[in-house]
XYZ file of C-alpha atoms in Angstrom:
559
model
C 1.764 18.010 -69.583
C 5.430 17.671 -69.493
C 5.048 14.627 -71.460
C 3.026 16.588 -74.232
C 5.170 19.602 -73.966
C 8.684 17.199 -75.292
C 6.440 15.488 -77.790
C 5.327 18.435 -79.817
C 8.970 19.922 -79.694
C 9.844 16.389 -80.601
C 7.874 16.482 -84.029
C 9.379 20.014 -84.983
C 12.926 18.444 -84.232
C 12.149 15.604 -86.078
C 11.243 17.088 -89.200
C 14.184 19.433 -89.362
C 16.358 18.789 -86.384
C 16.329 22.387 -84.796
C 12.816 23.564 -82.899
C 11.735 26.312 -84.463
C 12.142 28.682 -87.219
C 12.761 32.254 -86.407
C 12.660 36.011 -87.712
C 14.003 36.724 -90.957
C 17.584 38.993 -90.916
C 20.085 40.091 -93.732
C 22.670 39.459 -90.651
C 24.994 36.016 -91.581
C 27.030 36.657 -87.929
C 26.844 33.359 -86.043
C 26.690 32.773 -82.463
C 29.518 34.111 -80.779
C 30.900 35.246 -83.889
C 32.962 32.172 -84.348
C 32.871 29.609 -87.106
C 34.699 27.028 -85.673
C 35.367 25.733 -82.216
C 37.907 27.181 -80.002
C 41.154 26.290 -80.767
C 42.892 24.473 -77.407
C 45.595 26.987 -76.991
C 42.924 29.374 -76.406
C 40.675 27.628 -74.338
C 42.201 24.257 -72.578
C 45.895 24.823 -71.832
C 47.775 22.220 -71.000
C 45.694 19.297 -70.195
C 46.201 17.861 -66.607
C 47.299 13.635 -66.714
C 43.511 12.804 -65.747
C 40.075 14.070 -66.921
C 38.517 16.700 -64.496
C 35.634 14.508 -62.781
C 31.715 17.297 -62.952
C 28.867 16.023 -61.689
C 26.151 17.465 -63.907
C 22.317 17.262 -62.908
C 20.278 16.682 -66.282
C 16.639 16.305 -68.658
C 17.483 13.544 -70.799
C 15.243 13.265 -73.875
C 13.600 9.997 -74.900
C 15.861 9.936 -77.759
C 19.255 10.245 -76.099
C 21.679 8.724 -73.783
C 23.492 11.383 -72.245
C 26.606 9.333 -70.712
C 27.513 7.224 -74.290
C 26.328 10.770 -76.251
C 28.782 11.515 -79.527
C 28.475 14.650 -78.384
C 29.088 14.175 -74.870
C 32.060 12.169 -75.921
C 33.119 14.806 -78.146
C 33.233 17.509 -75.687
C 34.849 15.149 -73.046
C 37.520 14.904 -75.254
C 37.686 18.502 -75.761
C 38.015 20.074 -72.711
C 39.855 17.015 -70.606
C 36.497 16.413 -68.771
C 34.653 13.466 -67.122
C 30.746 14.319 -67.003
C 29.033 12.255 -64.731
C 25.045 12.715 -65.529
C 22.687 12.394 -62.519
C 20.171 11.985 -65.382
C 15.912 12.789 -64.686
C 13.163 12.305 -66.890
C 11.023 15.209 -68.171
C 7.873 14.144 -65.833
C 8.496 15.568 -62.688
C 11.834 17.630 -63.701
C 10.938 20.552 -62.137
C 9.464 19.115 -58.318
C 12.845 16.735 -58.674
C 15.511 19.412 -59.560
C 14.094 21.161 -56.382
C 14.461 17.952 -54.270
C 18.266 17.847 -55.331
C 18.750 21.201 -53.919
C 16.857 21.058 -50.837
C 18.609 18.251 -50.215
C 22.098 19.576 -49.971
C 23.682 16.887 -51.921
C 23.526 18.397 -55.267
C 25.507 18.436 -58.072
C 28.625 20.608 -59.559
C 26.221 22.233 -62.339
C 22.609 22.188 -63.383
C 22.247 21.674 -67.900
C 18.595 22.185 -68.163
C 16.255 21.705 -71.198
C 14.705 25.597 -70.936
C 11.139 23.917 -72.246
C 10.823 21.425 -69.762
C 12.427 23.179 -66.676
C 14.470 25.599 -65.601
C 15.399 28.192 -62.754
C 13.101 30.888 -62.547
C 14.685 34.003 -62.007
C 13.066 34.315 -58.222
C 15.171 30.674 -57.786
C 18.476 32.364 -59.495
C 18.408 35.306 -57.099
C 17.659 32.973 -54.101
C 20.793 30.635 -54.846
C 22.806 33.046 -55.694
C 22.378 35.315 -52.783
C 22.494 31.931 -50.301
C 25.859 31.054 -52.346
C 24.543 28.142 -53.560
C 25.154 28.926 -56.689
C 28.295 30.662 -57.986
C 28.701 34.221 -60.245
C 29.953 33.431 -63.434
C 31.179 36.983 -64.400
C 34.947 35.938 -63.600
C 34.699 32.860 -65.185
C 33.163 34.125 -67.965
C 35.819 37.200 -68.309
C 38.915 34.806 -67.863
C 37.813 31.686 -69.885
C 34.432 32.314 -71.790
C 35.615 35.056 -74.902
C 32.503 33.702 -77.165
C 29.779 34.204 -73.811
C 31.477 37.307 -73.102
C 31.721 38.754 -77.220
C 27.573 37.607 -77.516
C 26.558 39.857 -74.139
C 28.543 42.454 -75.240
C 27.247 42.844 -78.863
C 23.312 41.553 -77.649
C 21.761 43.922 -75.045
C 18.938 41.857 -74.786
C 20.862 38.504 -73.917
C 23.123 40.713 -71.453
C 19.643 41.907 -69.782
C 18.569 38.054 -69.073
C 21.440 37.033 -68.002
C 22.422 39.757 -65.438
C 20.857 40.579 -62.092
C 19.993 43.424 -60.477
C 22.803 43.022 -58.442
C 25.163 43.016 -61.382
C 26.192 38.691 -60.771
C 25.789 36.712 -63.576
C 24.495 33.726 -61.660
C 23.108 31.563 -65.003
C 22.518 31.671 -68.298
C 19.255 31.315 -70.177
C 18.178 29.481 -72.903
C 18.880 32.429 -75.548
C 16.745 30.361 -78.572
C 14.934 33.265 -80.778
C 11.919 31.478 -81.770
C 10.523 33.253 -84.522
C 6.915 31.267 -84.931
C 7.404 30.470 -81.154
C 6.981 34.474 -80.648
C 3.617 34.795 -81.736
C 2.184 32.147 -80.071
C -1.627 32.544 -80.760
C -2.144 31.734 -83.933
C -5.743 30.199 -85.545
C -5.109 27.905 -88.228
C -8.629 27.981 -90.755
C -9.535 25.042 -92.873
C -9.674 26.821 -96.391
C -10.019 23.293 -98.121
C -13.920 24.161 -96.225
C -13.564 27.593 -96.939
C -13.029 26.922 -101.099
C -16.004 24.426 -101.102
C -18.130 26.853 -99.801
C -17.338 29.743 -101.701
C -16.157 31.887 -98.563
C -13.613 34.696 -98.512
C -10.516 34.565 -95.737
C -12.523 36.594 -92.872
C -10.680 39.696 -91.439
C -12.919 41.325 -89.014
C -14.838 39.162 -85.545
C -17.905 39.596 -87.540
C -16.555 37.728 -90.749
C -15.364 35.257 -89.051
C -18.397 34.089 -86.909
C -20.162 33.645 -90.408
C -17.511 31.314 -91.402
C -18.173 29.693 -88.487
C -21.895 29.717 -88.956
C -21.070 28.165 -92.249
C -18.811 25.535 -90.782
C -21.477 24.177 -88.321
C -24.552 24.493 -90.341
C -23.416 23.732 -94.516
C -21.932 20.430 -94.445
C -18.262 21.132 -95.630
C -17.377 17.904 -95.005
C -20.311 16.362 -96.957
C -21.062 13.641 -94.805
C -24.616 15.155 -94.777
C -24.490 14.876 -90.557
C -24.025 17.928 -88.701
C -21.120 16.965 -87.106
C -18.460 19.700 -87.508
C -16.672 21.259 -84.942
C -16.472 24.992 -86.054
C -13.652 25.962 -83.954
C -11.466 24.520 -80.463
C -8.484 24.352 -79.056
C -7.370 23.360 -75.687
C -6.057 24.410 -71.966
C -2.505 23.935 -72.036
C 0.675 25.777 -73.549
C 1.858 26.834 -77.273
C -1.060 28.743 -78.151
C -3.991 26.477 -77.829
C -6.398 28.857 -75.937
C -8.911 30.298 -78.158
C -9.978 33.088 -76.181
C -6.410 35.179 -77.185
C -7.332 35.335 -80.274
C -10.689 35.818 -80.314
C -10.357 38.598 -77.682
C -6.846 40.318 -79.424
C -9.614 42.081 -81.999
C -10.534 43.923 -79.262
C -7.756 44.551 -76.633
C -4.229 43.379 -76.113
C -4.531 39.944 -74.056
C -1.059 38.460 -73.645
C -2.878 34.967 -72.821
C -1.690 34.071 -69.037
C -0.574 37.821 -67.272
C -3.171 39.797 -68.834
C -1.066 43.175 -68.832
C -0.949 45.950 -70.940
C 1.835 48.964 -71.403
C 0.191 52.629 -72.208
C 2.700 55.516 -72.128
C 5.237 53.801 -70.112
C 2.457 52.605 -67.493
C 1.607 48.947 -66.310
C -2.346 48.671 -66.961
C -4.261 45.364 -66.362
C -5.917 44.338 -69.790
C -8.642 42.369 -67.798
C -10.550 45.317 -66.164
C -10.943 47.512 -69.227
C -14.472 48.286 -70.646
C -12.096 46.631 -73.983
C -12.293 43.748 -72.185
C -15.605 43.318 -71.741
C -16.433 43.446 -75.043
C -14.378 40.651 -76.211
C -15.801 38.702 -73.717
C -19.260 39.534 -75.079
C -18.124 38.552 -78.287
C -16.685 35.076 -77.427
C -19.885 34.292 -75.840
C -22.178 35.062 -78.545
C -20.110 32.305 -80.507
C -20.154 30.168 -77.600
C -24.014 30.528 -77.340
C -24.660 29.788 -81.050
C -22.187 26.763 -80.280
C -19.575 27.616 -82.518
C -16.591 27.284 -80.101
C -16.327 23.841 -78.871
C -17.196 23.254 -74.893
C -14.262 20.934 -75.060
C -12.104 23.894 -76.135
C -12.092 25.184 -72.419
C -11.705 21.382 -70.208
C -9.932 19.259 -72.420
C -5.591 18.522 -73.193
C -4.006 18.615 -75.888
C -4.530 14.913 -76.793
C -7.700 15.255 -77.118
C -7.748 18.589 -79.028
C -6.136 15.955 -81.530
C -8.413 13.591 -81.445
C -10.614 16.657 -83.200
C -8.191 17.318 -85.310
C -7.499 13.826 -86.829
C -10.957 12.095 -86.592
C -10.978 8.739 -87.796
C -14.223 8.784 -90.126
C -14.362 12.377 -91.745
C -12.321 15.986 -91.347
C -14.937 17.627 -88.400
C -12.399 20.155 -87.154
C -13.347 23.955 -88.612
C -10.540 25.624 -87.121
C -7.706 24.842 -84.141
C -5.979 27.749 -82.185
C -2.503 26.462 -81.515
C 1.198 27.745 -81.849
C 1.368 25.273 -85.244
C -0.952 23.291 -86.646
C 1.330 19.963 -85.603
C -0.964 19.932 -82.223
C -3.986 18.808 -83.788
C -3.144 17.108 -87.158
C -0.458 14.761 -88.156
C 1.796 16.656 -90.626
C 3.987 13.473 -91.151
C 4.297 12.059 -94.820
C 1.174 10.447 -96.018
C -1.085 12.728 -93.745
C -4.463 13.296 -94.625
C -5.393 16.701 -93.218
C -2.277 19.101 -92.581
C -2.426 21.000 -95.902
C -6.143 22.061 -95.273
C -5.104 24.406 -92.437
C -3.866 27.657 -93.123
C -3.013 31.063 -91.127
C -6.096 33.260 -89.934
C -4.218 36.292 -89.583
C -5.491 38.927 -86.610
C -8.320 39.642 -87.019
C -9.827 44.079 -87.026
C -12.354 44.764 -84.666
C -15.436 47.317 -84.059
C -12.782 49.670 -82.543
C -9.947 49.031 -84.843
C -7.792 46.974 -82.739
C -6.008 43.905 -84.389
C -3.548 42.853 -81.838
C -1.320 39.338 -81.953
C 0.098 37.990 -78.539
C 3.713 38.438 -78.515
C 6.451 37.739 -75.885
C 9.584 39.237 -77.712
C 11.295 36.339 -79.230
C 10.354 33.667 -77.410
C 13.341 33.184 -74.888
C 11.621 32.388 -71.727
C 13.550 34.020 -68.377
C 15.368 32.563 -65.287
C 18.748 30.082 -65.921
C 18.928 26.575 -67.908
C 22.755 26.773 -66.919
C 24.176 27.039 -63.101
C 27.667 25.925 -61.682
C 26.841 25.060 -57.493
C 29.367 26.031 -54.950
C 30.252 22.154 -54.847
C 32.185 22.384 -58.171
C 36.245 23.076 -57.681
C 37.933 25.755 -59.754
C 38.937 23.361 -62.129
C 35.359 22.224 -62.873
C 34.358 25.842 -62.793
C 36.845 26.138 -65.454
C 36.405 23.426 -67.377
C 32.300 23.898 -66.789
C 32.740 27.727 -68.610
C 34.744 26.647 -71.641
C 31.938 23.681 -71.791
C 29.042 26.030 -72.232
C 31.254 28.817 -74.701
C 32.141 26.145 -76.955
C 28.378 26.138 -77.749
C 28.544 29.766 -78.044
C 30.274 29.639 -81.652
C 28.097 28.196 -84.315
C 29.768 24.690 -84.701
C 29.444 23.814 -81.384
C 25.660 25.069 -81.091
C 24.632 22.841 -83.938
C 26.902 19.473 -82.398
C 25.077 20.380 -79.208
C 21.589 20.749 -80.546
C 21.371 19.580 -83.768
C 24.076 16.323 -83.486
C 27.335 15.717 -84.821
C 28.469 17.181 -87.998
C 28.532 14.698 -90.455
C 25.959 12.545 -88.562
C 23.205 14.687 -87.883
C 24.025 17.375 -90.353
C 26.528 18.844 -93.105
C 27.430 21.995 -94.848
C 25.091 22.860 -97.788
C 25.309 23.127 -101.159
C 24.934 25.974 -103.358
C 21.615 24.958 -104.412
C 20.357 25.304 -100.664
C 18.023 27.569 -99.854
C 18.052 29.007 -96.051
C 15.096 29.336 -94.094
C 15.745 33.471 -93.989
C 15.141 35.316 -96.373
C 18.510 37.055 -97.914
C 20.318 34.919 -95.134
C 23.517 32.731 -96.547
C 22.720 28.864 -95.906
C 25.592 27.459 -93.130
C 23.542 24.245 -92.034
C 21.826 21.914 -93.930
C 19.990 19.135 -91.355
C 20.806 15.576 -92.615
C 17.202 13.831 -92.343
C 17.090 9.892 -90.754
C 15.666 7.302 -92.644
C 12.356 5.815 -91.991
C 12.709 3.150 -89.056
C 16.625 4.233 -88.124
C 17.593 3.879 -84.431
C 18.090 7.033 -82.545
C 21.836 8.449 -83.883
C 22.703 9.590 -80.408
C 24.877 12.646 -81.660
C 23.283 15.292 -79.984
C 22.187 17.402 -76.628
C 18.519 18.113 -78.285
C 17.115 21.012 -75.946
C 19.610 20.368 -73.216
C 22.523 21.888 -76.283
C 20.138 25.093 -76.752
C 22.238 27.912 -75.640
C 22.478 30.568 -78.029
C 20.481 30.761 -80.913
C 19.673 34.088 -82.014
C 17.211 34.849 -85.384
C 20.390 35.015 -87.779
C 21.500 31.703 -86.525
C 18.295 29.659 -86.296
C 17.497 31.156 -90.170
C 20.648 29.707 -91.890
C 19.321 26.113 -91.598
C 18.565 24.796 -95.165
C 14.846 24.362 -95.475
C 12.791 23.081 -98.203
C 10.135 25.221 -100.239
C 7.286 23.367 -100.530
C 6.023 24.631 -97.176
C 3.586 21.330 -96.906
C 6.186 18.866 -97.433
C 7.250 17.838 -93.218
C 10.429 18.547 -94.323
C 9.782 21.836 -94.851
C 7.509 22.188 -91.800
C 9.507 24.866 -90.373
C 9.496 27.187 -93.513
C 5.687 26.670 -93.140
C 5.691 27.979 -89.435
C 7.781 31.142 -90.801
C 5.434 32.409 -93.318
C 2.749 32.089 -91.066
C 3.806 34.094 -88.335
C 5.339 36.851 -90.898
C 1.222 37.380 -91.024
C 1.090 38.088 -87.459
C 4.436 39.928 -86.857
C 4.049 43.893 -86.349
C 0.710 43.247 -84.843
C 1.524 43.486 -81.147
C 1.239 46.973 -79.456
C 3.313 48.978 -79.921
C 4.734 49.376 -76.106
C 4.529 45.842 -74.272
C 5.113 44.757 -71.017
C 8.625 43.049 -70.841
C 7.444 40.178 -68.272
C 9.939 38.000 -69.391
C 13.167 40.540 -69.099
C 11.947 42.162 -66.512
C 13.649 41.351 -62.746
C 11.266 42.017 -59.881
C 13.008 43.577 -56.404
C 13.856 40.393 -54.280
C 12.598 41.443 -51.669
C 8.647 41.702 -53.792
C 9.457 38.531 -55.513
C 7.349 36.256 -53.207
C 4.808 39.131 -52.981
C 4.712 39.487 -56.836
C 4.193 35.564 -57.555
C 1.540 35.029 -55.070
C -0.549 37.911 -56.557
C 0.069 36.638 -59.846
C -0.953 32.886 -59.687
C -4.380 34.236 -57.959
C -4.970 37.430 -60.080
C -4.581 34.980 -63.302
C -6.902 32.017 -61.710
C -9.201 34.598 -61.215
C -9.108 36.531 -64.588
C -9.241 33.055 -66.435
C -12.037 31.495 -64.112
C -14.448 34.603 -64.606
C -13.592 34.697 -68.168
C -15.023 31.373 -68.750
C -17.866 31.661 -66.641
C -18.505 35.084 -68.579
C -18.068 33.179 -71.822
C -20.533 30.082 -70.683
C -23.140 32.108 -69.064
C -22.573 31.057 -65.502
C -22.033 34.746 -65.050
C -23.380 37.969 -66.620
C -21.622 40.320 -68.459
C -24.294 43.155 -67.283
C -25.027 41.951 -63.969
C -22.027 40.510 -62.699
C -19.206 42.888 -64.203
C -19.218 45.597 -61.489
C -18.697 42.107 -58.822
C -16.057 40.804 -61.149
C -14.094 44.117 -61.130
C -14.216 44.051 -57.148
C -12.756 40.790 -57.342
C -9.461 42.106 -58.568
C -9.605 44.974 -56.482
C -9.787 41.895 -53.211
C -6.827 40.273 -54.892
C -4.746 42.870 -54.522
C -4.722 43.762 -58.825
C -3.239 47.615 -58.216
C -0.527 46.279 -55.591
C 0.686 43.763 -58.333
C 0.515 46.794 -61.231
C 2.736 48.632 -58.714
C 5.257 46.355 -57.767
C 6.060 45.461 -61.665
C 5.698 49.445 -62.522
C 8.585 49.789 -59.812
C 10.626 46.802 -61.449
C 9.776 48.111 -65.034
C 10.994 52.050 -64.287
C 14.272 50.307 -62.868
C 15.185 47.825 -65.743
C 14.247 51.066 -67.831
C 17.321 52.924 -65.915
């Protein structure tokens, strides 16, 4: 899975060298309000007569070579530093960053890749309060002025960052993901849709009939019935159909299954709401218009679907961008024909899109270990708040100015709407070698919505090059369709002392909630005869315990 999760973020940064477009803003500030990196007066001092020797435990991406980096050498240079990379593949990042610090012999400071692995907040309270990791608030006061001017004008990045406590013990990956926000998105094949003389459905009812259409009419005039009306898959970035299908009919969040109602922590998954989603995804199930593959099967072969070697089969894909199922690269055959299904209106006027607030996903990507000396720590802080100002953000992430991209023109058009273009990506040429200039992931430290939408896009949104533009008008369909109060799961910091408690009671509440719902939707349970059992169920696993333990964390974050 790790494996699939770097290769689709590795087609989005391929196309357009950043990951994701973002929410449109009038606002042309840049990350840590600086245009420029810090000059050395301000940040390095007087350089001692040898480079300050940090150990740094890191993801390194397919493409890159940390140690002989351009950026890596550029920073080196910077800030007086030797970094010596205890470097780890994706595969197994998370179970291996735990071995190094249950083993005692780990390194001066932890640069994560946030998608691939990171601390969890429950690990950033546990190090920190065993020491193992250090507070950065000093640091950060003394030597950090871009880290310390973003928290201070951002309450949201100030909130992830600090514990209950008050220690700043890491930093997240602070990367506002605009299309990455509204992760459960349907794309519909209107190529199918034209040749059948269909309208865009907008209610559950509408849209089984396309279905019907799909399975039954022969878009793809092969005169077999061999279309797949609509799948997905059972992994990450929005390729479970069942949000969707379900959001016309009660808020499902796809994974924690909460809701917010006047303040209050409510589980979506026991509502009478509920039930009638489910009842609706199995009457498309039944008439086999959701694909039985759409519930077992990876990502891969969701693709295999989607990019069938003898004719188009695929009706319509649930997925984060339509990248997971069909090739978008030049010379594709397919990628055009899928287009945004936006939420759908159901029986009781619900038309609800999963949202998680931005897309920054909480716990730390950055730590410094009590094994670092001050002048590590030091050198560490200044590191990291370099990439706080927008040139050093885009050397880190995108590559080296000049390299991996340059300033626009005035002809450039930024992805934002109304937003001033600052970076325009320079694109590689078909079969160059890796360039080697940047971080990738590993650089993503703050990228907030005004940031991410001053990258120079094209405008024909079906062009790969202008993939991300694409991804931004779609989700502008699905944006203001989350409730209007939603559960902050991923701001949210749960007591320490319920941490262990609270993620127990999760993983088994959410097996349970997704088993039943698939049984439910397959028929190896009854909606009328098994409901009143299934409710039970949550009542065993402890469902009102877990409401009130992240009601109690909720009313104190809302102090």
């Amino acid at each position: 899975m790790k494996k699939r999760i770097a290769g689709l973020f590795a087609i989005v940064l391929s196309v357009c060298l950043v990951l994701a477009a973002c929410s449109s803003s009038n606002n042309n500030n840049q990350p840590g309000n600086a245009s420029s990196p810090p000059k050395e007066s301000e940040n390095t001092g007087e350089k001692p007569t040898a480079p300050v020797e940090i150990s740094v435990f890191a993801v390194q991406d397919q493409s890159i070579d940390l140690p002989t980096n351009k950026f890596t050498q550029h920073v080196q240079d910077m800030f007086n530093m030797k970094l010596n990379f205890e470097v780890i593949p994706s595969d197994g990042a998370k179970e291996k960053r735990q071995i190094s610090l249950a083993s005692g012999d780990y390194p001066d400071a932890y640069i994560l890749t946030g998608y691939v692995d990171q601390f969890t907040q429950t690990d950033v309270l546990k190090y920190g309060k065993q020491g193992v990791i250090v507070p950065l608030n000093d640091l950060i006061d003394e030597y950090a002025p871009n880290i310390k001017a973003a928290m201070e004008s951002n309450a949201d990045l100030k909130a992830f960052n600090t514990a209950p406590d008050g220690n700043i013990y890491g930093l997240v990956a602070y990367s506002q993901c605009f299309h990455c926000s509204y992760p459960n998105k349907l794309w519909l094949n209107t190529s199918w849709l034209e040749k059948l003389n269909l309208e865009m459905p907008t209610t559950p009812d509408q849209f089984r009939e396309v279905l019907r259409a799909f399975k039954n009419d022969d878009p793809n005039g092969n005169g077999v019935k061999d279309e797949v009306p609509l799948s997905g898959s059972t992994e990450d970035f929005g390729v479970r159909v069942l949000p969707f299908l379900m959001n016309g009919f009660v808020y499902n969040d796809d994974r924690n299954y909460l809701n917010l109602t006047n303040s209050k922590v409510e589980s979506a998954a026991i509502k009478e709401e509920w039930k009638q989603g489910l009842a609706y995804a199995k009457s498309l199930y039944d008439e086999g218009l959701i694909d039985p593959g759409a519930f077992t099967q990876n990502a891969e072969a969701f693709k295999k679907i989607g990019e069938n070697a003898d004719t188009q089969i695929l009706g319509a894909g649930a997925g984060m961008h339509p990248a997971i199922f069909v090739n978008i690269d030049k010379g594709n055959q397919y990628s055009a024909d899928y287009n945004p299904l936006p939420p759908l209106t159901g029986p009781n006027g619900a038309s609800f899109a999963t949202h998680d607030g931005g897309g920054v996903a909480p716990g730390a990507k950055f730590v410094i270990t009590n094994k670092a000396s001050k002048e590590a720590q030091i050198a560490l802080i200044k590191l990291v708040d370099y990439m706080f100002t927008w040139e050093g953000q885009t050397n880190a992430a995108s590559g080296m100015e000049g390299i991996d991209w340059e300033r626009p023109g005035p002809d450039d058009v930024a992805l934002g709407e109304g937003v001033k273009a600052m970076i325009k990506p320079i694109p590689a040429a078909e079969g160059e070698a890796p360039r080697n200039a940047g971080w990738s992931g590993m650089g993503h430290f703050y990228m907030p919505s005004e940031y991410r939408d001053s990258f120079v896009q094209g405008t024909d949104i079906y062009d790969s090059n202008a993939y991300e533009r694409r991804l931004y008008q779609a989700t502008l369909l699905y944006q203001g369709h989350e409730p209007k109060e939603l559960f902050p799961l991923w701001s949210v910091w749960v007591d320490p002392a319920e941490a262990d408690e609270a993620s127990i009671l999760q993983t088994n509440l959410r097996k349970y909630v997704e088993q039943s719902a698939l049984q439910f939707v397959t028929g190896n349970k009854d909606l009328t005869k098994d409901w009143d059992a299934y409710v039970k169920g949550l009542k065993d696993l402890k469902v009102d315990r877990y409401l009130e333990i992240l009601q109690k964390a909720y009313d104190a974050s809302n102090k």
